[in-house]
Short mmCIF file of C-alpha atoms in Angstrom, two decimals:
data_model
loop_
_atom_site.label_atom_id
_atom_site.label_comp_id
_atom_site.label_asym_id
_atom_site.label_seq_id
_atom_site.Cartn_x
_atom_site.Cartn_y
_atom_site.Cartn_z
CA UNK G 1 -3.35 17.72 2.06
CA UNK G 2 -1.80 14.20 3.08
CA UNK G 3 1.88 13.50 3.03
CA UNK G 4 3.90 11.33 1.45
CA UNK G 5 7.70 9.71 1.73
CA UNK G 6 9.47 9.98 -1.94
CA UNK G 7 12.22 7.21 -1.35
CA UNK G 8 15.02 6.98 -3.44
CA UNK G 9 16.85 3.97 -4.50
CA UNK G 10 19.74 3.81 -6.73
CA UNK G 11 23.27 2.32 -7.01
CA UNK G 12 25.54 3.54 -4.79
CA UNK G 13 28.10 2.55 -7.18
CA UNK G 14 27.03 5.29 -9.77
CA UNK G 15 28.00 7.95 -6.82
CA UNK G 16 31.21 6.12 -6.33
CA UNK G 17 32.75 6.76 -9.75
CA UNK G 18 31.10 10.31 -10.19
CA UNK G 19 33.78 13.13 -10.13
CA UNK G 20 33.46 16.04 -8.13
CA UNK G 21 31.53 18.31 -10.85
CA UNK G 22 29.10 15.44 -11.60
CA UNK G 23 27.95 15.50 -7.51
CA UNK G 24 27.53 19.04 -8.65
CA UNK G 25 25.19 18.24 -11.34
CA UNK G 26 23.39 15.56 -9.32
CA UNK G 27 22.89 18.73 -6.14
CA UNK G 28 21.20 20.71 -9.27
CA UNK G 29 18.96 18.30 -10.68
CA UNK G 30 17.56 17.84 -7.30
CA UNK G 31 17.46 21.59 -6.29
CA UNK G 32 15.28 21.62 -9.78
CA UNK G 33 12.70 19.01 -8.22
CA UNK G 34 12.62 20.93 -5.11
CA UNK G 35 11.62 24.34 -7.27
CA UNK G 36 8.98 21.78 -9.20
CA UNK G 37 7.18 20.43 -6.61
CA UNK G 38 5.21 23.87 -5.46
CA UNK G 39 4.84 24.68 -9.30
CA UNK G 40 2.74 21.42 -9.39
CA UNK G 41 0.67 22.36 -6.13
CA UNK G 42 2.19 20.47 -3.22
CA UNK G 43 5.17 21.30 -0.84
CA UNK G 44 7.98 20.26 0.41
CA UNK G 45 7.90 19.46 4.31
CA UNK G 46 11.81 17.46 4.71
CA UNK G 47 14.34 15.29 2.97
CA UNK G 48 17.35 14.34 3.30
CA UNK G 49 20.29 12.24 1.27
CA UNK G 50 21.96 9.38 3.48
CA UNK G 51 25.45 8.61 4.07
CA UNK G 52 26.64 5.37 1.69
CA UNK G 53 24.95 2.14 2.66
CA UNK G 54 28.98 0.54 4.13
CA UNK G 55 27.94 3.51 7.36
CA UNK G 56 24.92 1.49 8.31
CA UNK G 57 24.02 -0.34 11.15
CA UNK G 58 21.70 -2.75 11.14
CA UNK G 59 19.44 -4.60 13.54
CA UNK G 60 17.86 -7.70 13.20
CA UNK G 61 16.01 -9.79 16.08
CA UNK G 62 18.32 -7.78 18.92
CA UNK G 63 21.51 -8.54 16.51
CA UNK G 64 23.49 -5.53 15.50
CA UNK G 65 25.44 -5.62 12.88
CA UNK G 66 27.74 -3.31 10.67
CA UNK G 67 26.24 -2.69 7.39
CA UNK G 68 22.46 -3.00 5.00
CA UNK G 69 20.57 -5.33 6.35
CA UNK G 70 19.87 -6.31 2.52
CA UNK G 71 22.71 -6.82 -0.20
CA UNK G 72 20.97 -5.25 -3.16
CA UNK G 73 21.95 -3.44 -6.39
CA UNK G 74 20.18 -0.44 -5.27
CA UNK G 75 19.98 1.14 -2.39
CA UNK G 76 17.79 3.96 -0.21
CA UNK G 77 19.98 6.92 -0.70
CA UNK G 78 17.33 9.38 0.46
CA UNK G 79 14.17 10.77 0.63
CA UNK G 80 11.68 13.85 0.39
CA UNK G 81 8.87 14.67 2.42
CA UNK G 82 5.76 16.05 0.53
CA UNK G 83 2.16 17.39 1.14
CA UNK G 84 0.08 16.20 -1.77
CA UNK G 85 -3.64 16.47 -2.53
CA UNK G 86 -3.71 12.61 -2.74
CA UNK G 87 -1.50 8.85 -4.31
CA UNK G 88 -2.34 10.51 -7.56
CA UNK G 89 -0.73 14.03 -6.94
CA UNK G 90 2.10 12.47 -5.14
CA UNK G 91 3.14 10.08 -7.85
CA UNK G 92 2.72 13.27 -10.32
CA UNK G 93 5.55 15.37 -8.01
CA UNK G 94 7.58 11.68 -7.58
CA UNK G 95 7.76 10.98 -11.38
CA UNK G 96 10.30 14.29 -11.75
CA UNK G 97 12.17 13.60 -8.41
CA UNK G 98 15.90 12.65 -10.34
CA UNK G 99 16.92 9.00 -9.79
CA UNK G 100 19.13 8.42 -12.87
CA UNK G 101 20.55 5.07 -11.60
CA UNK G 102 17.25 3.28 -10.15
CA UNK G 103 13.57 4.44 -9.49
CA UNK G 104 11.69 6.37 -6.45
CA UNK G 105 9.06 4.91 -4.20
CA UNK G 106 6.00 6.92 -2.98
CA UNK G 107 4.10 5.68 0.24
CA UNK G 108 1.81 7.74 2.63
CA UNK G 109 2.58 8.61 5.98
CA UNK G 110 0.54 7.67 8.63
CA UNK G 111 -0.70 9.79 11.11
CA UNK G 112 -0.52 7.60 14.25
CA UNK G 113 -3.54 9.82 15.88
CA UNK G 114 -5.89 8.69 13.38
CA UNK G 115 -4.55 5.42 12.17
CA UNK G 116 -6.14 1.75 12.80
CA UNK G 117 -2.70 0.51 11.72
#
């Protein structure tokens, strides 16, 4: 099995206005996804949510500066970690991980031993 990075991008504005019980809902949605992914044959090796985007740093060219690097509507607000029998299987778990303000990205990790990359 390969793994893959589920990144998710959303508003960070939609977390901004949610009251306390709607962060609640948002923890269960994803706790569902986690319980989905071995039902669908893969696992779950890591994942995280990130603080808001206004705690980054960013640097650019040896420049550090406070903030995204990019001023978007949507921003990466976390991620999962998966093992996946292949793109195909891994799109399949990434198409039920919850993103209700924007949209998930799947890309394959690279294993530096045995990458020409």
């Amino acid at each position: 099995m390969s793994q893959f990075a589920i990144f998710i991008y959303q508003d960070p504005a939609y977390f901004e206005t949610t009251p306390p019980e709607g962060w609640a809902a948002v923890v269960e949605t994803h706790n569902t996804f986690t319980k989905q992914i071995p039902e669908l044959g893969g696992s779950l090796t890591g994942g995280a949510a990130l603080a808001p985007t206004t705690t980054a740093t960013t640097i650019k060219d040896g420049t550090v500066t406070d903030g995204p690097f990019a001023d978007t509507k949507e921003a990466l607000l976390g991620y999962y970690v998966v093992e996946a029998r292949d793109l195909d299987h891994a799109v399949e778990i990434a198409k039920l991980c919850p993103a209700p303000s924007g949209g998930v990205e799947v890309r394959p990790i690279v294993d530096p031993s045995t990458s020409p990359f």
